[in-house]
mmCIF file of C-alpha atoms and ligand atoms in Angstrom:
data_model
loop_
_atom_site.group_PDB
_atom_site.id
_atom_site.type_symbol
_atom_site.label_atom_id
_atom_site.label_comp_id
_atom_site.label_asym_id
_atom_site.label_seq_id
_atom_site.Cartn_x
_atom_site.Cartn_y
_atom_site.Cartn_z
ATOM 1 C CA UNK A 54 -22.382 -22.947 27.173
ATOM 2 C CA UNK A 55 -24.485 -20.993 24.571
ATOM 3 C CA UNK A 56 -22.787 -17.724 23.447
ATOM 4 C CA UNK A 57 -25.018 -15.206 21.676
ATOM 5 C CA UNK A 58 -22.480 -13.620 19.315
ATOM 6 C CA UNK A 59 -24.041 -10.459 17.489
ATOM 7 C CA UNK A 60 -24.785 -9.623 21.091
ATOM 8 C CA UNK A 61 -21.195 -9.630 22.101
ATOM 9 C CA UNK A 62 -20.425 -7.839 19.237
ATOM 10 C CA UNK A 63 -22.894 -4.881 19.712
ATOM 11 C CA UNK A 64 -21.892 -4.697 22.942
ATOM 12 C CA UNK A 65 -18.401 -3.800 22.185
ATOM 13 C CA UNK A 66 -19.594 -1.535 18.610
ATOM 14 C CA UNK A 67 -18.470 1.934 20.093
ATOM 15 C CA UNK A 68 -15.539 1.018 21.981
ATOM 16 C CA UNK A 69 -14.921 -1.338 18.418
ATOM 17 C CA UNK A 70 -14.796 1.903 16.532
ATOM 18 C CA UNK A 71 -13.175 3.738 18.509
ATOM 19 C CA UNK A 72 -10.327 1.478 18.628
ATOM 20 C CA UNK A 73 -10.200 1.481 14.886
ATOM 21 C CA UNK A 74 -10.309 5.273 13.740
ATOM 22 C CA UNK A 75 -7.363 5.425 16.423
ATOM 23 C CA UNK A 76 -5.382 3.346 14.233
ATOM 24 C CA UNK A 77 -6.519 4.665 11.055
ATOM 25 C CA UNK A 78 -5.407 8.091 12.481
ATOM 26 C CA UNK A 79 -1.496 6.918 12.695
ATOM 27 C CA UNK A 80 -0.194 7.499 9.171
ATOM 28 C CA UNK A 81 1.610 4.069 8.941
ATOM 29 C CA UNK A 82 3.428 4.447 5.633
ATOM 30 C CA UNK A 83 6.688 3.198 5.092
ATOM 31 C CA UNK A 84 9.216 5.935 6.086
ATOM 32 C CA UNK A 85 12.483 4.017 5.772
ATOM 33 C CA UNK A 86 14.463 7.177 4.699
ATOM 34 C CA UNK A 87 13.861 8.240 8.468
ATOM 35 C CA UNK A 88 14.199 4.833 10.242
ATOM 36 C CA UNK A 89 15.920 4.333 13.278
ATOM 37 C CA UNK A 90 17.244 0.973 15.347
ATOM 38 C CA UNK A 91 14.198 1.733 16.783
ATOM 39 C CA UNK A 92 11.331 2.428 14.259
ATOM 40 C CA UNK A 93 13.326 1.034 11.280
ATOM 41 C CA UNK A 94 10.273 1.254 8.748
ATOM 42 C CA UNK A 95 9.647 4.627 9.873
ATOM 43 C CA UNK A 96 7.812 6.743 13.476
ATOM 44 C CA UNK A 97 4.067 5.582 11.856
ATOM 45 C CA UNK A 98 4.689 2.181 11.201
ATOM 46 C CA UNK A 99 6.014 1.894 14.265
ATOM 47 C CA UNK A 100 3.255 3.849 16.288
ATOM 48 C CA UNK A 101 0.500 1.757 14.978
ATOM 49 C CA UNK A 102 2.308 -1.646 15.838
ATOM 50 C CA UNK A 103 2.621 -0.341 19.595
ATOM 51 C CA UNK A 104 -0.970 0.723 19.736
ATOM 52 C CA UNK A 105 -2.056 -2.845 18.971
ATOM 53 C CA UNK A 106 0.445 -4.320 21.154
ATOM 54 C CA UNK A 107 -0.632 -1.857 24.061
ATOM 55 C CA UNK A 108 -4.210 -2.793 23.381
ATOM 56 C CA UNK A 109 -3.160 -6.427 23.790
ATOM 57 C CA UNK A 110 -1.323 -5.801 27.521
ATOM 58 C CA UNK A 111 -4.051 -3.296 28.791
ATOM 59 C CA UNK A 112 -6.437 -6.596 27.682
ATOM 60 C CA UNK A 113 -4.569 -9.024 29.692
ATOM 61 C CA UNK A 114 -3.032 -10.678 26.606
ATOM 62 C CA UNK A 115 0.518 -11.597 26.457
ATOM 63 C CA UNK A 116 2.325 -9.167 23.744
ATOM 64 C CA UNK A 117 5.590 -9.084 21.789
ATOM 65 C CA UNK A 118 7.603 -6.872 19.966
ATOM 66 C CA UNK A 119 9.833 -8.495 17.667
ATOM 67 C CA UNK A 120 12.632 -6.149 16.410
ATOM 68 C CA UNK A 121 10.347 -3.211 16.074
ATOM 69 C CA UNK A 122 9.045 -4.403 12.650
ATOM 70 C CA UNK A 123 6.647 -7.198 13.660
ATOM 71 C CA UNK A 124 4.995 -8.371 17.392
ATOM 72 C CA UNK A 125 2.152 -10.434 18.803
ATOM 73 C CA UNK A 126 -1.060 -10.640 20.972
ATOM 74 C CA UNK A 127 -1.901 -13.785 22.256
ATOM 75 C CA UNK A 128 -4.029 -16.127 24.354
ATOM 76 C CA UNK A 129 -5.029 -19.951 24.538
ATOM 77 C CA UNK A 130 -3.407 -23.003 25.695
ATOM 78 C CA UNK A 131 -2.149 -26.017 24.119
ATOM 79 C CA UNK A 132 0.480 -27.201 21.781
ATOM 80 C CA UNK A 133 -0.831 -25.991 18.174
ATOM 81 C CA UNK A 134 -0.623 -22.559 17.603
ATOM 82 C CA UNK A 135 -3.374 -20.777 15.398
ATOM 83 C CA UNK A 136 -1.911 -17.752 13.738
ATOM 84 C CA UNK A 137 -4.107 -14.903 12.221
ATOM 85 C CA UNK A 138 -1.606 -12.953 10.075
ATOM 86 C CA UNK A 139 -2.361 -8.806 10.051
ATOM 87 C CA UNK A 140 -0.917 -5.658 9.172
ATOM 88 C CA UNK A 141 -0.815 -2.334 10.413
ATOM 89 C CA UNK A 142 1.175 -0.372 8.052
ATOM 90 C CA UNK A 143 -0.836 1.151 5.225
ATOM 91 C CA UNK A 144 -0.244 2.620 1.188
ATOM 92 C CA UNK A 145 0.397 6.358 0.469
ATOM 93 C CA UNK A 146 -2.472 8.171 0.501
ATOM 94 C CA UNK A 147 -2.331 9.768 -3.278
ATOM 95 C CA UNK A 148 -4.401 12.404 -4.658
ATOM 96 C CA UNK A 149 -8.018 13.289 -4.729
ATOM 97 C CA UNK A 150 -9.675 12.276 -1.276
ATOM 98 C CA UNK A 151 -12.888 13.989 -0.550
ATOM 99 C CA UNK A 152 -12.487 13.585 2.953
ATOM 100 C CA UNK A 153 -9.687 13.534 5.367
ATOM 101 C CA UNK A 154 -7.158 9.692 4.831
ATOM 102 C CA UNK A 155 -6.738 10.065 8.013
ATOM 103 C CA UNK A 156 -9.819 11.038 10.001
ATOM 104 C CA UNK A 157 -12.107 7.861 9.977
ATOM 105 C CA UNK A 158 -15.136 9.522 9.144
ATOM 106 C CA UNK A 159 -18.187 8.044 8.865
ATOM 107 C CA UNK A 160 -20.356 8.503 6.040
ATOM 108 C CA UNK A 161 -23.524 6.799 4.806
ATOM 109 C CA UNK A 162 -22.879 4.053 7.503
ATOM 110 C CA UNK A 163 -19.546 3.520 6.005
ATOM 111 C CA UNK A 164 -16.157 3.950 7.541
ATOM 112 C CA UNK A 165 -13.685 5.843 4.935
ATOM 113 C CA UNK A 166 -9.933 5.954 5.494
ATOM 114 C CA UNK A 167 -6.782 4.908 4.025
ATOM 115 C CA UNK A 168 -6.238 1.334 5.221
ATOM 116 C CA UNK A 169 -9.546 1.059 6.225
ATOM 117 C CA UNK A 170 -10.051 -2.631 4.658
ATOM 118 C CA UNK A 171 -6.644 -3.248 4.250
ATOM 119 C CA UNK A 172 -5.833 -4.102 6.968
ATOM 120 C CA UNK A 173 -6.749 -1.992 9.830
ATOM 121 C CA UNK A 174 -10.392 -2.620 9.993
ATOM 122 C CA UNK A 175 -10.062 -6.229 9.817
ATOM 123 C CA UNK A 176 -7.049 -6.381 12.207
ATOM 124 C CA UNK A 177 -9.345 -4.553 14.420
ATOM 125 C CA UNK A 178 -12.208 -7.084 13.914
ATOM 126 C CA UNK A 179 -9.669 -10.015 14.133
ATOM 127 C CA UNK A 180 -8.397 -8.209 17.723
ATOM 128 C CA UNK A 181 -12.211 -7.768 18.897
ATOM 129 C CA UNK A 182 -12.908 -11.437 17.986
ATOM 130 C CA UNK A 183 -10.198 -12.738 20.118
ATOM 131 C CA UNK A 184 -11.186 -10.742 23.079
ATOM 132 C CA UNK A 185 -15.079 -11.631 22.869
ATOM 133 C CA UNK A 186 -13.659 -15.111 23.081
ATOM 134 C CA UNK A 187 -11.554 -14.589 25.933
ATOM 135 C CA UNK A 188 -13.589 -12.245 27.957
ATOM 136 C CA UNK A 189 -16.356 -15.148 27.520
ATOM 137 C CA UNK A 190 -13.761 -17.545 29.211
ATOM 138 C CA UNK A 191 -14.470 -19.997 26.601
ATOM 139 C CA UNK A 192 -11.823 -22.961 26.686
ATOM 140 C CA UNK A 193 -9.324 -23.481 24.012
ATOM 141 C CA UNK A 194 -7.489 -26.275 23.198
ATOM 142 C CA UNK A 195 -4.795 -24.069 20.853
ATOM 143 C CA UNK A 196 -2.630 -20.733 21.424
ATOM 144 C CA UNK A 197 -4.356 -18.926 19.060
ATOM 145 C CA UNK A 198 -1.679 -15.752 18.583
ATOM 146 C CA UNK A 199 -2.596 -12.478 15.987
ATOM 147 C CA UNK A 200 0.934 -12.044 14.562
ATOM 148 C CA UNK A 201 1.261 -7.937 13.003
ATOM 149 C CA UNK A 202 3.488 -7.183 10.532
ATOM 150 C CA UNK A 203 4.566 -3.455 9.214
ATOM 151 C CA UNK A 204 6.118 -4.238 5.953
ATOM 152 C CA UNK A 205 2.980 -6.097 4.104
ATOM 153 C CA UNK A 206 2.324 -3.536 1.551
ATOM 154 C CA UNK A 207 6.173 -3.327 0.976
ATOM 155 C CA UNK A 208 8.831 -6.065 1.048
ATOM 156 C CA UNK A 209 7.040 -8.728 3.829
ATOM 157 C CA UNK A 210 10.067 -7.925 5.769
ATOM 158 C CA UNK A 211 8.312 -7.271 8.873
ATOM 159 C CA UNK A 212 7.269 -11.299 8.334
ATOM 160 C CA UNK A 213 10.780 -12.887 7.816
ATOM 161 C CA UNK A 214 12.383 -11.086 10.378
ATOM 162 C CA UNK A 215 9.615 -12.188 12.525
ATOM 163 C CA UNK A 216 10.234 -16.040 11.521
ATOM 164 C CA UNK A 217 13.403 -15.868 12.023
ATOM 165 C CA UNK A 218 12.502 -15.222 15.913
ATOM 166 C CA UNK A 219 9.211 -16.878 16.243
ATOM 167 C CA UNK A 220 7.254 -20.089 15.679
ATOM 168 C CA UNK A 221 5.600 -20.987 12.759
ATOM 169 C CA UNK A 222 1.542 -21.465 13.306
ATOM 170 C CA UNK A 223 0.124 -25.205 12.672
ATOM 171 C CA UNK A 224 -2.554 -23.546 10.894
ATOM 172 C CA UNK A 225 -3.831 -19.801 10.189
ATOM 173 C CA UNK A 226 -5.695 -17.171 7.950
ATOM 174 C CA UNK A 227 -4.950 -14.017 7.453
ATOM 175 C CA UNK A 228 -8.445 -11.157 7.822
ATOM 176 C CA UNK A 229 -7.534 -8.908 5.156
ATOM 177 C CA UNK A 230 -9.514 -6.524 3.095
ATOM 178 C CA UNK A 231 -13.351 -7.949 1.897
ATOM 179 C CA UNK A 232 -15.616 -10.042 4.294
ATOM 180 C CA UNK A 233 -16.348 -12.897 4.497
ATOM 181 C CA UNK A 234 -13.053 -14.472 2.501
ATOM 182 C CA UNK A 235 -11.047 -14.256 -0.294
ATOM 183 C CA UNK A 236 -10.251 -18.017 -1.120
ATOM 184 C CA UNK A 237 -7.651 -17.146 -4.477
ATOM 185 C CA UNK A 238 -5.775 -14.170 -5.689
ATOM 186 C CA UNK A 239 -4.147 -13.980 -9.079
ATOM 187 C CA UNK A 240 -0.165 -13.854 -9.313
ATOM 188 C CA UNK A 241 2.097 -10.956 -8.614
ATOM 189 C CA UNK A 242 5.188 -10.153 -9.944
ATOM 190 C CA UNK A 243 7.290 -7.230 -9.001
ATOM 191 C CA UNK A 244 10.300 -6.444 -11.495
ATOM 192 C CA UNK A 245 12.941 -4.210 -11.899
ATOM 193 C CA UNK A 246 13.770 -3.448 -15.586
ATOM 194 C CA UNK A 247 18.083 -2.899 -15.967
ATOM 195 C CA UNK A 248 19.591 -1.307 -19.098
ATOM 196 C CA UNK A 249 22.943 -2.915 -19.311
ATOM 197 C CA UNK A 250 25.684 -0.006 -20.191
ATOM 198 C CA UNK A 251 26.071 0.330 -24.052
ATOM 199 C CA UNK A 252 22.814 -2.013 -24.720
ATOM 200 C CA UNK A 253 20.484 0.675 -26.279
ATOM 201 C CA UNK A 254 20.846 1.667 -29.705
ATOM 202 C CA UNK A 255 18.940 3.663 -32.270
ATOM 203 C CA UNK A 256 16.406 6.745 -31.638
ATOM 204 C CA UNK A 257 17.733 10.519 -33.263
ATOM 205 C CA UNK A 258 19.676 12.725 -30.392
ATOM 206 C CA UNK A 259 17.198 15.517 -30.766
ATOM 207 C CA UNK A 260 15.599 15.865 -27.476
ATOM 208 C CA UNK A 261 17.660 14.443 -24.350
ATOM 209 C CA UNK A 262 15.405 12.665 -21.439
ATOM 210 C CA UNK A 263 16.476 13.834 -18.179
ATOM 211 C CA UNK A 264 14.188 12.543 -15.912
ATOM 212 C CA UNK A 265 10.690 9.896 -15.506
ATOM 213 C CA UNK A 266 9.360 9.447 -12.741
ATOM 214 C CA UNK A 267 5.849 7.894 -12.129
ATOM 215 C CA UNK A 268 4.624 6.235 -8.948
ATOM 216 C CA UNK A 269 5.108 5.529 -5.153
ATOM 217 C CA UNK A 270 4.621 1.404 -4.538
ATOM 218 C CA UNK A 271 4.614 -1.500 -6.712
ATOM 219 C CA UNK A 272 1.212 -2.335 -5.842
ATOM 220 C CA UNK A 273 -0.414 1.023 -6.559
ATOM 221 C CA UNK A 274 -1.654 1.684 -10.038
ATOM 222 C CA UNK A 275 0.125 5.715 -10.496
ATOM 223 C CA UNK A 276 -1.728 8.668 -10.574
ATOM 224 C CA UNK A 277 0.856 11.150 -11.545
ATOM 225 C CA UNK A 278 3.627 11.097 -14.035
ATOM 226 C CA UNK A 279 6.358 13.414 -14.765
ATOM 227 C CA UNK A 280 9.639 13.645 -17.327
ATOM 228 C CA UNK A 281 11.858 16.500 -18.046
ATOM 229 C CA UNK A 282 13.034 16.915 -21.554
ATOM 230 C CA UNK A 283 16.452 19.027 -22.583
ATOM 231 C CA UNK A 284 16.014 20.778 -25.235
ATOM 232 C CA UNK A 285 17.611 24.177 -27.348
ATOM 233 C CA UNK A 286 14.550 24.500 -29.950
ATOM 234 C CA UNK A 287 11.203 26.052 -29.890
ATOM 235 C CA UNK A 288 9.120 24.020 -27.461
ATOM 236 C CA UNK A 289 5.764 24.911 -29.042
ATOM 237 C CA UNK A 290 5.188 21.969 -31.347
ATOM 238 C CA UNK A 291 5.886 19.720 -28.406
ATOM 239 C CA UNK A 292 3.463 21.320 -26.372
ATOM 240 C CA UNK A 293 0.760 21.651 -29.257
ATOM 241 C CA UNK A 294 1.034 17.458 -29.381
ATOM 242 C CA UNK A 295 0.928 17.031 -26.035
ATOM 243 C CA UNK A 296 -2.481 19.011 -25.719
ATOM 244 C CA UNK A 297 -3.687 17.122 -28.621
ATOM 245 C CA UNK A 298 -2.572 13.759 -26.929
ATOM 246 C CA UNK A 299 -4.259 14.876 -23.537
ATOM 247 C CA UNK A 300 -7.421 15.417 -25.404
ATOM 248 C CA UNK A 301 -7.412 12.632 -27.069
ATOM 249 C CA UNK A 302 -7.575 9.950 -24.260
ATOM 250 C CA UNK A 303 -9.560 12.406 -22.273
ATOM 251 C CA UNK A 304 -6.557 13.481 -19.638
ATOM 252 C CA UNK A 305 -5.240 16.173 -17.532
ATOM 253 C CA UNK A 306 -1.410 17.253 -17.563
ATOM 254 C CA UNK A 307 0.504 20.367 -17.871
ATOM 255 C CA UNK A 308 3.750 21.407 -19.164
ATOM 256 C CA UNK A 309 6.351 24.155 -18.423
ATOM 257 C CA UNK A 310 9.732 25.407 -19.456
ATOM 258 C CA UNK A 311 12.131 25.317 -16.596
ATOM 259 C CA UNK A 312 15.637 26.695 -17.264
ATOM 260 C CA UNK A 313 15.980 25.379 -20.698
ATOM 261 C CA UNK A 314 13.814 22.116 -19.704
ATOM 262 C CA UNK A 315 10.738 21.017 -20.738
ATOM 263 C CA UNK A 316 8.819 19.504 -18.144
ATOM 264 C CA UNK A 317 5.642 16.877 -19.296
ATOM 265 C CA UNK A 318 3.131 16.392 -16.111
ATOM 266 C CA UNK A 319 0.192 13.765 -16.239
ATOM 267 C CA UNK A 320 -2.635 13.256 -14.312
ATOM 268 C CA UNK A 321 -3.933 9.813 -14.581
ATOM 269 C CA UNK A 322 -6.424 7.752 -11.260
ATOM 270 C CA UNK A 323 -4.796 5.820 -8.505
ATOM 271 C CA UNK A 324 -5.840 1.967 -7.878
ATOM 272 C CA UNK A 325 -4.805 -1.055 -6.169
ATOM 273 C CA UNK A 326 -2.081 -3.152 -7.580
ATOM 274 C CA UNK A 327 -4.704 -5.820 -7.698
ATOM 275 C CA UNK A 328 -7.653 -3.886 -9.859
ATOM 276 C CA UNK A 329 -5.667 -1.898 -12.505
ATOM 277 C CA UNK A 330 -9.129 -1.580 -14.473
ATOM 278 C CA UNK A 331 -10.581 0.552 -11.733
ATOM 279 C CA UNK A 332 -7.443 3.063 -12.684
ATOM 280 C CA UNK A 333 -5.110 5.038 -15.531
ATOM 281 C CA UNK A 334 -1.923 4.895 -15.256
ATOM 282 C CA UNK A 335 -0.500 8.176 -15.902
ATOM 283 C CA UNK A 336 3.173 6.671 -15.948
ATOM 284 C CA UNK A 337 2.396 4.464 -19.263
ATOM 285 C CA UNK A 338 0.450 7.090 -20.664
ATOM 286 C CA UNK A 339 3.075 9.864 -20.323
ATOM 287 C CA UNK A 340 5.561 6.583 -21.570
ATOM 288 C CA UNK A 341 3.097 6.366 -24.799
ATOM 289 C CA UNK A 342 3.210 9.903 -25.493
ATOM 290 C CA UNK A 343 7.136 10.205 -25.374
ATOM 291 C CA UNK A 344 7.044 7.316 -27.473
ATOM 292 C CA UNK A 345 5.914 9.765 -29.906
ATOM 293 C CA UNK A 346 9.199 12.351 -29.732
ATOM 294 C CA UNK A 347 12.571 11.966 -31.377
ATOM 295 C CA UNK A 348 13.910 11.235 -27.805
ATOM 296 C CA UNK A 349 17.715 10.097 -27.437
ATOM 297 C CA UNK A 350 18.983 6.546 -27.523
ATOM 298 C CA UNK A 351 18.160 5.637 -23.465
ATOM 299 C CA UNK A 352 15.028 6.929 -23.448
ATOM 300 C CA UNK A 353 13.876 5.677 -27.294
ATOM 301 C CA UNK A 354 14.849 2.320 -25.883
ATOM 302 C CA UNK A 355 13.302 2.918 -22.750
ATOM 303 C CA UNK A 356 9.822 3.857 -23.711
ATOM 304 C CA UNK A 357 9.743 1.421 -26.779
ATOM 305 C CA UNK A 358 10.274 -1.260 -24.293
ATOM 306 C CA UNK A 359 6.836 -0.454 -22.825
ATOM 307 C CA UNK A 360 5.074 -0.670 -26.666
ATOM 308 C CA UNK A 361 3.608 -4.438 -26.124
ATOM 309 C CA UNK A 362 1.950 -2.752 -22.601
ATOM 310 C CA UNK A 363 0.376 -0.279 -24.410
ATOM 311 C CA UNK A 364 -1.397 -2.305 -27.575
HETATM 312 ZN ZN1 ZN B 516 -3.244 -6.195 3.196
#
């Protein structure tokens, strides 16, 4: 049996790309403040992991849903199971898109999106794969099963619920983001950083720290930064070395005076967790700049704490 491939694929192109600016139009970010028994990562997440599994039934594959965070499309025979791992929920959008995160437009022969690499496109590729195979009637000697998850970009919850439930594949890869594979990623740590209760010391009570806040997923380098400042004294000098601390490392931000608070905004560029270089972080800039006021003890000790990321 001789299979011309590329053929197959063209074949299928338009109703390919169809299929994927569908799912690049659900806005699959993690929405757990409004989950339900039913969507518990949130209404998007949820809609895009039905429109694969629908995609799956309407092809004649056999579909799961397991607990609403995770499901699977799958085909084959045999006793080895071949598992392609993909995702479906997606990052927050940020800032400063020139075109719509959501519409799938096409541009320069290029398909722009949120989530368009990671992993929608290649879940969609993975998908089309599988049915070129099966619509060729091809025998398999394996189940070959593309397990979805809706938590990847979060806590891989969507995985160890599904575990818990399902088999585990004899073998598997997962398509996600660049073509034609990524054999070795570097390590990733996620931390949370706890003050215990009467640990901080030094720093002059002049100006109290109300607030910092600074970024929307572990894995995204931040593109905003703000912190709110109490203070009774003329704000002006504060101001004047903010400007000058803007200008120096070429930044945007703004300040205001809100009901006897001073309130510090930053602009910095949004990345992937993975390329920090391609991005600032406006959180550990705004951090290094704060470093610079007579702040009180918590956040003297907080922002200090940052000093070996800066240097
Ligand atoms: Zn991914």
């Amino acid at each position: 049996m001789s299979i011309n491939w590329t053929e197959e694929v063209e074949k299928r192109k338009q109703s390919f790309l169809e299929h994927t600016k569908k799912l690049l139009h659900i806005r699959s970010v993690l929405d757990e403040e409004n989950g339900t028994k039913e969507a518990p990562f949130g209404e998007g997440v949820r809609a895009a992991l039905d429109f694969m599994l629908e995609l799956g039934e309407k092809d004649s594959f056999t579909t799961k849903n397991v607990e609403n965070v995770a499901g699977h499309i799958e085909f084959g025979e045999g006793e080895d199971l071949l598992g392609i791992l993909c995702h479906v929920d997606v990052v927050p959008e940020g800032d400063g898109w020139s075109v719509d995160p959501y519409a799938g437009e096409i541009r320069d022969g290029k398909l722009i999106a949120r989530g368009v690499l990671d992993d929608k496109g290649p879940t969609m590729a993975a998908y089309y794969a599988m049915k070129i195979v099966k619509e060729s009637g091809l025998p398999l000697s394996k189940r070959v099963r593309m397990i979805i998850g809706t938590d990847e970009e979060s806590e891989w919850r969507c995985v160890d619920t599904y575990f818990k439930h399902e088999e585990m594949p004899t073998l598997g890869f997962a398509p996600d983001a660049d073509f034609p594979i990524i054999y070795a990623e570097k390590g990733l740590t996620d931390f949370d950083i706890r003050f215990k209760e009467g640990s901080v010391q030094g720093g002059q009570a002049e100006l109290k720290l109300v607030t910092f806040q600074s970024g929307l997923r572990y894995n995204m380098v931040p593109d905003a930064a703000e912190a709110t400042i109490d203070l009774d004294s003329d704000p002006t000098y504060l101001c004047q070395s903010f400007d000058e601390f803007l200008k120096e490392n070429e930044l945007e931000g703004s300040y205001l005076m809100d009901s006897g608070r001073l309130v510090f905004r930053l602009k910095g560029i949004s990345s992937h967790g993975m390329e920090p270089r391609n991005g600032r972080n406006a959180g550990l800039y705004l951090a290094q700049f704060l470093t610079t006021l007579p702040l009180d003890a918590e956040g003297n000790d907080l922002f200090h704490s940052f000093q070996s990321i800066f240097t």
